[in-house]
CSV table of C-alpha atoms in Angstrom, one decimal:
chain,number,residue,atom,x,y,z
G,1,MET,CA,-26.4,-67.2,71.8
G,2,LYS,CA,-26.1,-64.6,74.2
G,3,LYS,CA,-22.6,-64.1,73.4
G,4,LEU,CA,-23.8,-63.3,69.9
G,5,TYR,CA,-26.2,-60.1,70.7
G,6,THR,CA,-23.4,-58.9,72.5
G,7,THR,CA,-20.7,-58.9,69.9
G,8,ALA,CA,-19.6,-55.7,68.1
G,9,GLU,CA,-20.6,-57.2,64.6
G,10,TYR,CA,-24.2,-57.8,65.8
G,11,LYS,CA,-24.5,-54.3,67.2
G,12,LYS,CA,-23.0,-52.7,64.1
G,13,ARG,CA,-25.3,-54.7,61.8
G,14,ASN,CA,-28.5,-54.2,64.4
G,15,THR,CA,-28.0,-50.3,63.9
G,16,LYS,CA,-27.7,-50.0,60.6
G,17,GLN,CA,-31.2,-51.8,60.1
G,18,ALA,CA,-32.5,-49.6,62.8
G,19,LYS,CA,-31.4,-46.3,60.8
G,20,ASP,CA,-32.4,-48.2,57.6
G,21,ARG,CA,-35.8,-48.9,58.8
G,22,LEU,CA,-36.4,-45.5,60.3
G,23,LYS,CA,-34.9,-43.7,57.1
G,24,GLN,CA,-37.7,-46.0,55.2
G,25,ARG,CA,-40.5,-44.8,57.3
G,26,LEU,CA,-39.9,-41.0,57.1
G,27,SER,CA,-39.6,-41.5,53.2
G,28,SER,CA,-43.3,-42.9,53.5
G,29,LYS,CA,-44.3,-40.2,55.8
G,30,GLU,CA,-43.0,-37.7,53.4
G,31,LYS,CA,-44.5,-38.9,50.2
G,32,VAL,CA,-48.0,-39.3,52.2
G,33,LYS,CA,-47.6,-35.9,53.1
G,34,LYS,CA,-46.6,-35.1,49.6
G,35,LYS,CA,-49.7,-37.0,48.1
G,36,ARG,CA,-52.0,-34.9,50.2
G,37,GLY,CA,-50.7,-31.8,49.1
G,38,THR,CA,-51.2,-32.4,45.6
G,39,ILE,CA,-53.3,-34.7,43.6
G,40,ASP,CA,-52.0,-35.2,40.5
G,41,GLY,CA,-49.7,-32.6,40.6
G,42,VAL,CA,-52.1,-29.8,41.2
G,43,PRO,CA,-51.0,-27.6,44.3
G,44,ILE,CA,-53.5,-27.7,47.2
G,45,GLU,CA,-54.6,-24.1,46.7
G,46,GLU,CA,-56.2,-24.7,43.4
G,47,GLN,CA,-57.5,-28.0,45.0
G,48,ARG,CA,-59.7,-25.6,47.3
G,49,GLU,CA,-60.4,-23.4,44.4
G,50,ARG,CA,-61.7,-26.3,42.5
G,51,SER,CA,-63.8,-27.3,45.5
G,52,LEU,CA,-65.1,-24.2,45.6
G,53,ILE,CA,-66.2,-23.9,42.0
G,54,SER,CA,-67.9,-27.4,42.4
G,55,GLN,CA,-70.1,-26.0,45.1
G,56,PHE,CA,-71.3,-22.9,43.4
G,57,GLU,CA,-72.2,-22.4,39.7
G,58,SER,CA,-69.2,-20.5,38.1
G,59,LEU,CA,-70.1,-17.6,36.1
G,60,PRO,CA,-67.0,-16.4,34.1
G,61,ALA,CA,-66.7,-12.9,33.7
G,62,PRO,CA,-66.2,-11.2,29.8
G,63,SER,CA,-62.3,-11.1,29.5
G,64,ASN,CA,-62.7,-7.0,28.8
G,65,PHE,CA,-64.1,-6.2,32.4
G,66,SER,CA,-65.1,-2.3,31.7
G,67,PHE,CA,-68.3,-1.2,31.7
G,68,VAL,CA,-67.5,2.4,29.4
G,69,GLU,CA,-65.7,0.0,26.7
G,70,ASN,CA,-67.6,-3.3,26.8
G,71,THR,CA,-71.1,-1.9,28.0
G,72,VAL,CA,-73.7,-4.4,26.6
G,73,ALA,CA,-71.3,-7.3,27.6
G,74,ILE,CA,-71.2,-6.3,31.5
G,75,LEU,CA,-74.9,-5.7,31.4
G,76,SER,CA,-75.5,-9.2,30.1
G,77,TYR,CA,-73.2,-10.5,32.7
G,78,LEU,CA,-74.8,-8.8,35.5
G,79,GLU,CA,-78.4,-9.8,34.1
G,80,LEU,CA,-77.2,-13.6,34.7
G,81,ILE,CA,-76.2,-12.6,38.0
G,82,ILE,CA,-79.1,-11.3,38.8
G,83,ASN,CA,-80.8,-14.5,37.1
G,84,LYS,CA,-79.4,-17.1,39.0
G,85,ILE,CA,-79.7,-14.9,42.6
G,86,LYS,CA,-83.5,-15.0,41.4
G,87,HIS,CA,-83.7,-18.7,41.0
G,88,ARG,CA,-81.9,-19.1,44.3
G,89,LYS,CA,-78.6,-20.5,43.1
G,90,PRO,CA,-75.5,-20.0,45.1
G,91,ILE,CA,-73.2,-18.5,42.5
G,92,LEU,CA,-69.2,-18.0,42.0
G,93,ILE,CA,-68.3,-14.3,40.2
G,94,ASN,CA,-65.4,-15.7,38.4
G,95,LEU,CA,-63.1,-13.1,37.3
G,96,LYS,CA,-60.1,-15.3,36.6
G,97,GLU,CA,-59.9,-15.1,33.1
G,98,ILE,CA,-60.2,-11.4,32.6
G,99,THR,CA,-57.4,-9.6,31.0
G,100,HIS,CA,-58.5,-5.9,31.0
G,101,LEU,CA,-60.4,-4.0,34.0
G,102,THR,CA,-61.5,-0.2,34.3
G,103,ASN,CA,-63.3,1.0,37.9
G,104,ASP,CA,-66.5,1.2,36.5
G,105,ALA,CA,-67.1,-2.2,36.1
G,106,ILE,CA,-65.7,-2.5,40.0
G,107,VAL,CA,-68.0,-0.3,41.1
G,108,LEU,CA,-71.5,-1.6,39.0
G,109,LEU,CA,-70.3,-5.0,40.4
G,110,LEU,CA,-70.3,-3.7,43.9
G,111,ALA,CA,-73.7,-2.1,43.8
G,112,VAL,CA,-75.1,-5.8,42.7
G,113,VAL,CA,-73.4,-8.0,45.2
G,114,LYS,CA,-73.4,-5.7,48.3
G,115,ASN,CA,-77.4,-4.8,47.9
G,116,PRO,CA,-79.3,-6.9,50.1
G,117,ALA,CA,-82.4,-6.1,48.1
G,118,ILE,CA,-81.1,-8.0,44.7
G,119,THR,CA,-78.8,-10.7,46.9
G,120,LYS,CA,-81.7,-11.6,49.0
G,121,GLY,CA,-79.2,-14.3,51.2
G,122,VAL,CA,-78.3,-16.4,48.5
G,123,PRO,CA,-74.5,-17.4,48.4
G,124,ILE,CA,-72.3,-15.4,46.2
G,125,LYS,CA,-68.7,-15.7,46.0
G,126,GLY,CA,-65.7,-14.5,44.0
G,127,ASN,CA,-62.4,-15.0,42.6
G,128,TYR,CA,-59.9,-13.0,41.9
G,129,PRO,CA,-58.1,-12.5,38.5
G,130,LYS,CA,-54.7,-14.4,37.7
G,131,ASP,CA,-52.9,-11.3,36.6
G,132,ASP,CA,-51.2,-9.8,39.4
G,133,GLU,CA,-52.0,-6.1,38.7
G,134,LEU,CA,-55.8,-6.9,38.0
G,135,ARG,CA,-55.9,-9.4,41.2
G,136,LYS,CA,-54.4,-6.1,43.6
G,137,ILE,CA,-56.9,-3.6,41.9
G,138,PHE,CA,-59.9,-6.2,43.1
G,139,GLN,CA,-58.2,-6.7,46.1
G,140,GLU,CA,-58.0,-3.1,47.1
G,141,SER,CA,-61.7,-2.3,46.0
G,142,GLY,CA,-63.3,-4.5,48.6
G,143,VAL,CA,-65.7,-6.4,46.1
G,144,PHE,CA,-65.0,-10.0,48.1
G,145,GLY,CA,-64.5,-8.3,51.5
G,146,ALA,CA,-62.0,-5.5,52.5
G,147,ASN,CA,-58.3,-5.5,52.3
G,148,GLY,CA,-56.9,-2.5,53.7
G,149,THR,CA,-58.1,0.9,54.7
G,150,ASP,CA,-58.8,4.1,52.7
G,151,ASN,CA,-56.0,6.1,55.0
G,152,GLU,CA,-53.6,3.6,52.8
G,153,HIS,CA,-52.2,5.8,49.9
G,154,LYS,CA,-51.4,2.4,48.3
G,155,ASN,CA,-55.1,2.1,47.7
G,156,TYR,CA,-56.1,4.2,45.0
G,157,ILE,CA,-59.7,2.8,44.5
G,158,LEU,CA,-62.1,4.5,47.4
G,159,THR,CA,-65.5,3.4,47.3
G,160,ARG,CA,-68.4,5.1,49.1
G,161,GLN,CA,-72.2,4.0,49.4
G,162,ASN,CA,-74.7,6.5,50.5
G,163,LYS,CA,-78.4,8.0,49.9
G,164,LYS,CA,-77.9,11.7,49.7
G,165,ALA,CA,-75.3,14.5,48.6
G,166,GLU,CA,-72.2,14.4,51.0
G,167,GLY,CA,-70.0,17.4,50.7
G,168,GLY,CA,-67.8,16.0,53.1
G,169,ILE,CA,-67.2,12.8,50.6
G,170,ALA,CA,-66.8,14.9,47.5
G,171,ASN,CA,-63.8,16.8,48.9
G,172,GLU,CA,-62.0,13.7,50.3
G,173,MET,CA,-62.1,12.4,46.9
G,174,ILE,CA,-60.8,15.6,45.5
G,175,LYS,CA,-58.1,16.1,47.9
G,176,ARG,CA,-56.9,12.5,47.3
G,177,ALA,CA,-57.1,13.1,43.3
G,178,THR,CA,-55.4,16.4,43.5
G,179,LYS,CA,-52.5,15.3,45.5
G,180,ILE,CA,-51.8,12.6,43.0
G,181,VAL,CA,-52.2,14.1,39.6
G,182,PHE,CA,-51.0,17.7,40.3
G,183,GLY,CA,-48.4,16.8,43.4
G,184,GLN,CA,-50.5,18.8,45.8
G,185,GLU,CA,-54.0,19.1,47.6
G,186,ALA,CA,-56.0,21.8,45.3
G,187,ARG,CA,-59.2,22.9,44.8
G,188,CYS,CA,-61.4,21.6,41.9
G,189,PRO,CA,-64.6,23.4,41.9
G,190,GLY,CA,-66.0,21.9,38.6
G,191,VAL,CA,-65.6,18.3,39.8
G,192,TYR,CA,-67.2,19.2,43.1
G,193,ARG,CA,-70.1,20.5,41.6
G,194,ALA,CA,-70.1,17.1,39.2
G,195,LEU,CA,-69.8,14.9,42.4
G,196,MET,CA,-72.4,17.1,44.3
G,197,GLU,CA,-74.7,17.0,41.4
G,198,SER,CA,-74.4,13.7,40.7
G,199,MET,CA,-75.7,12.8,44.2
G,200,ALA,CA,-78.4,15.3,44.1
G,201,ASN,CA,-79.6,13.3,41.0
G,202,THR,CA,-80.0,10.0,42.9
G,203,CYS,CA,-83.0,11.4,44.1
G,204,TYR,CA,-84.3,12.8,40.9
G,205,HIS,CA,-83.8,9.5,39.0
G,206,ALA,CA,-85.7,7.5,41.8
G,207,LYS,CA,-89.7,6.3,41.7
G,208,PRO,CA,-91.8,8.3,43.9
G,209,THR,CA,-91.9,5.7,46.5
G,210,GLN,CA,-88.2,5.0,46.7
G,211,ILE,CA,-87.1,8.8,47.3
G,212,GLY,CA,-84.6,8.7,50.2
G,213,HIS,CA,-83.8,4.9,49.5
G,214,GLU,CA,-81.8,4.8,46.5
G,215,THR,CA,-78.2,4.1,47.0
G,216,TRP,CA,-75.2,5.7,45.0
G,217,TRP,CA,-71.8,4.3,44.8
G,218,LEU,CA,-68.6,5.8,43.7
G,219,THR,CA,-64.9,4.7,43.0
G,220,VAL,CA,-61.8,7.2,42.0
G,221,TYR,CA,-59.3,5.3,40.5
G,222,HIS,CA,-55.5,6.0,39.9
G,223,ASP,CA,-54.2,5.1,36.8
G,224,LYS,CA,-50.4,5.5,37.6
G,225,ALA,CA,-49.3,4.7,33.9
G,226,LEU,CA,-50.9,7.7,32.5
G,227,ASN,CA,-51.2,9.7,35.7
G,228,LYS,CA,-54.8,10.2,35.8
G,229,VAL,CA,-57.9,10.0,38.2
G,230,SER,CA,-61.0,8.3,36.9
G,231,PHE,CA,-64.5,9.2,38.8
G,232,ALA,CA,-67.3,6.4,38.3
G,233,PHE,CA,-70.4,7.0,39.9
G,234,ILE,CA,-73.4,5.0,39.8
G,235,ASP,CA,-77.2,5.2,40.9
G,236,MET,CA,-79.3,2.4,41.1
G,237,GLY,CA,-82.7,3.9,40.4
G,238,VAL,CA,-85.0,3.3,37.3
G,239,GLY,CA,-82.7,5.5,35.3
G,240,ILE,CA,-82.7,8.9,33.5
G,241,PHE,CA,-85.9,8.4,31.0
G,242,LYS,CA,-88.3,6.3,33.1
G,243,SER,CA,-87.7,8.5,36.4
G,244,SER,CA,-91.8,9.8,37.1
G,245,LYS,CA,-90.6,13.8,37.1
G,246,MET,CA,-89.0,13.1,32.9
G,247,SER,CA,-92.7,11.9,31.6
G,248,GLY,CA,-93.9,15.5,31.0
G,249,PHE,CA,-90.9,16.5,29.9
G,250,ARG,CA,-90.7,13.9,27.1
G,251,ASP,CA,-94.3,14.4,26.3
G,252,ASN,CA,-93.5,18.1,25.4
G,253,LEU,CA,-90.9,16.8,23.5
G,254,LYS,CA,-92.9,14.8,21.4
G,255,SER,CA,-95.5,16.8,20.9
G,256,PHE,CA,-93.7,19.9,20.2
G,257,PHE,CA,-90.7,18.6,18.0
G,258,GLY,CA,-91.6,14.8,17.5
G,259,ILE,CA,-88.4,14.0,19.4
G,260,THR,CA,-89.1,10.2,20.8
G,261,ASP,CA,-85.6,8.7,20.6
G,262,ASN,CA,-83.7,8.6,24.2
G,263,ARG,CA,-80.5,9.7,22.4
G,264,GLU,CA,-82.1,12.9,21.0
G,265,VAL,CA,-83.8,13.6,24.4
G,266,LEU,CA,-80.4,13.3,26.0
G,267,LYS,CA,-79.0,15.6,23.5
G,268,GLU,CA,-81.6,18.4,24.4
G,269,ILE,CA,-81.3,17.6,28.3
G,270,ILE,CA,-77.7,18.5,28.1
G,271,SER,CA,-77.7,21.7,25.8
G,272,GLY,CA,-80.7,22.8,27.2
G,273,ARG,CA,-81.7,24.6,23.7
G,274,LYS,CA,-85.2,23.3,23.5
G,275,MET,CA,-86.2,23.8,26.9
G,276,SER,CA,-85.0,27.7,26.9
G,277,SER,CA,-86.7,28.4,23.5
G,278,THR,CA,-90.0,26.7,24.4
G,279,LYS,CA,-90.2,27.1,28.3
G,280,ILE,CA,-90.9,23.4,28.4
G,281,PRO,CA,-91.0,22.8,32.2
G,282,TYR,CA,-87.7,20.8,33.2
G,283,ARG,CA,-86.0,21.1,36.5
G,284,GLY,CA,-83.5,18.6,35.9
G,285,LYS,CA,-80.3,21.0,36.2
G,286,GLY,CA,-77.8,18.4,37.2
G,287,LEU,CA,-76.5,17.0,33.9
G,288,PRO,CA,-76.5,20.5,32.2
G,289,ASN,CA,-74.0,21.5,35.0
G,290,ILE,CA,-72.2,18.4,34.6
G,291,TYR,CA,-71.7,18.9,31.2
G,292,LYS,CA,-70.7,22.7,31.3
G,293,GLY,CA,-67.9,21.2,33.6
G,294,LEU,CA,-66.5,19.6,31.0
G,295,GLU,CA,-66.8,22.8,28.5
G,296,ARG,CA,-64.6,24.8,31.0
G,297,ASN,CA,-61.9,22.0,31.4
G,298,TYR,CA,-62.4,20.9,34.8
G,299,TYR,CA,-62.3,17.5,33.8
G,300,SER,CA,-62.3,15.1,30.5
G,301,ASN,CA,-63.6,12.2,28.6
G,302,LEU,CA,-67.0,12.7,30.3
G,303,LYS,CA,-69.7,9.8,29.8
G,304,ILE,CA,-73.2,9.0,30.6
G,305,ILE,CA,-75.3,5.1,30.1
G,306,SER,CA,-78.8,5.1,31.2
G,307,ASN,CA,-81.3,2.9,30.2
G,308,ASP,CA,-80.8,2.6,26.4
G,309,VAL,CA,-78.5,5.7,25.9
G,310,LYS,CA,-74.4,5.8,26.1
G,311,ALA,CA,-73.2,9.0,25.3
G,312,ASP,CA,-69.5,10.0,25.1
G,313,LEU,CA,-69.8,13.9,25.7
G,314,SER,CA,-66.3,14.3,24.9
G,315,THR,CA,-67.0,13.5,21.2
G,316,ASP,CA,-70.6,14.0,20.9
G,317,LYS,CA,-71.4,10.4,20.0
G,318,TYR,CA,-74.8,8.7,21.5
G,319,GLU,CA,-75.2,5.7,21.1
G,320,ARG,CA,-78.0,3.1,21.3
G,321,LEU,CA,-78.0,0.5,23.5
G,322,SER,CA,-79.3,-3.0,22.6
G,323,LYS,CA,-79.4,-3.9,26.2
G,324,GLU,CA,-81.1,-1.6,29.0
G,325,PHE,CA,-79.3,-0.1,32.4
G,326,SER,CA,-81.8,0.6,34.8
G,327,GLY,CA,-79.9,3.0,36.5
G,328,THR,CA,-77.7,6.4,35.9
G,329,PHE,CA,-74.0,6.1,35.3
G,330,LEU,CA,-71.5,9.3,34.9
G,331,TYR,CA,-68.1,9.1,34.4
G,332,TRP,CA,-65.3,11.4,34.2
G,333,GLU,CA,-61.3,11.9,34.6
G,334,LEU,CA,-58.8,14.2,36.1
G,335,ASN,CA,-55.7,14.9,34.6
G,336,ASN,CA,-52.7,17.4,34.8
G,337,THR,CA,-54.2,19.2,31.8
G,338,ASN,CA,-57.7,20.0,34.0
G,339,ARG,CA,-58.2,23.2,35.7
G,340,TRP,CA,-57.5,23.7,39.3
G,341,THR,CA,-56.6,26.2,41.8
G,342,SER,CA,-54.2,25.9,44.8
């Protein structure tokens, strides 16, 4: 027997069997590895996403994720988020299926999910759109965590949060915007005034007990395809028509002219017609000044949304909303047809 184990034929056969067993073991390990990586062909990244969704209540966002275009649907979605938070339910802001996006909806979402007074410690997570371009916009916005810095020129969304008018922030935004649109840093006094008036109005539209505590949010976004920069500003106060300083003005409009519809009230605020002819006391000069910037072509496509009114001042269209927005939203665009100085 000893001689058998030492023959060349035995050694050859034994070596082959050892190689076959090794090959089989390696193949089995590879199969196990692949099985762990996928379940029924599902990649591990998607498995993790499914696991996340199972732990949080998934709230699918409207496919048209634009506040200026799809106002009531976005307000309904935010109302759903806030109601779930009130019931202490962990939620997943599910943006996976959105097909259209504007930066105004991003700033509104930021104002909700970054506000501790609203979230109250309830776990909130979010995913990004499947569309690569929309995913990039959300990642740069920092809604679900910072990705990149403000100094990176590839990041065309800049977000600021503050409680007072900041000239430095306004100038920073204008420098970045003008360099993009006009090819050089330029002065835009109309845009500067609009930003400062918007920030200052945050206090005006607050409750008396909240003055100095209200927060405004601002994003500036570059649409490369159309070479325009859009500004979206939100203050999360009570809105134009529910602020305490509006009550006397509204009462006078009702008494003198029978005006009760907030659309008509906003028209009078913007134009100043009734105020100047009747000496009705009203010191809110911010919105009329912002409207003058549109008239003087400092910017285009000016929109205001507050309480139950949505106004497109570029087309003089005033719409009554079926769902209220408790705050004040302003939007305008800067393009190469607008006025600027070097």
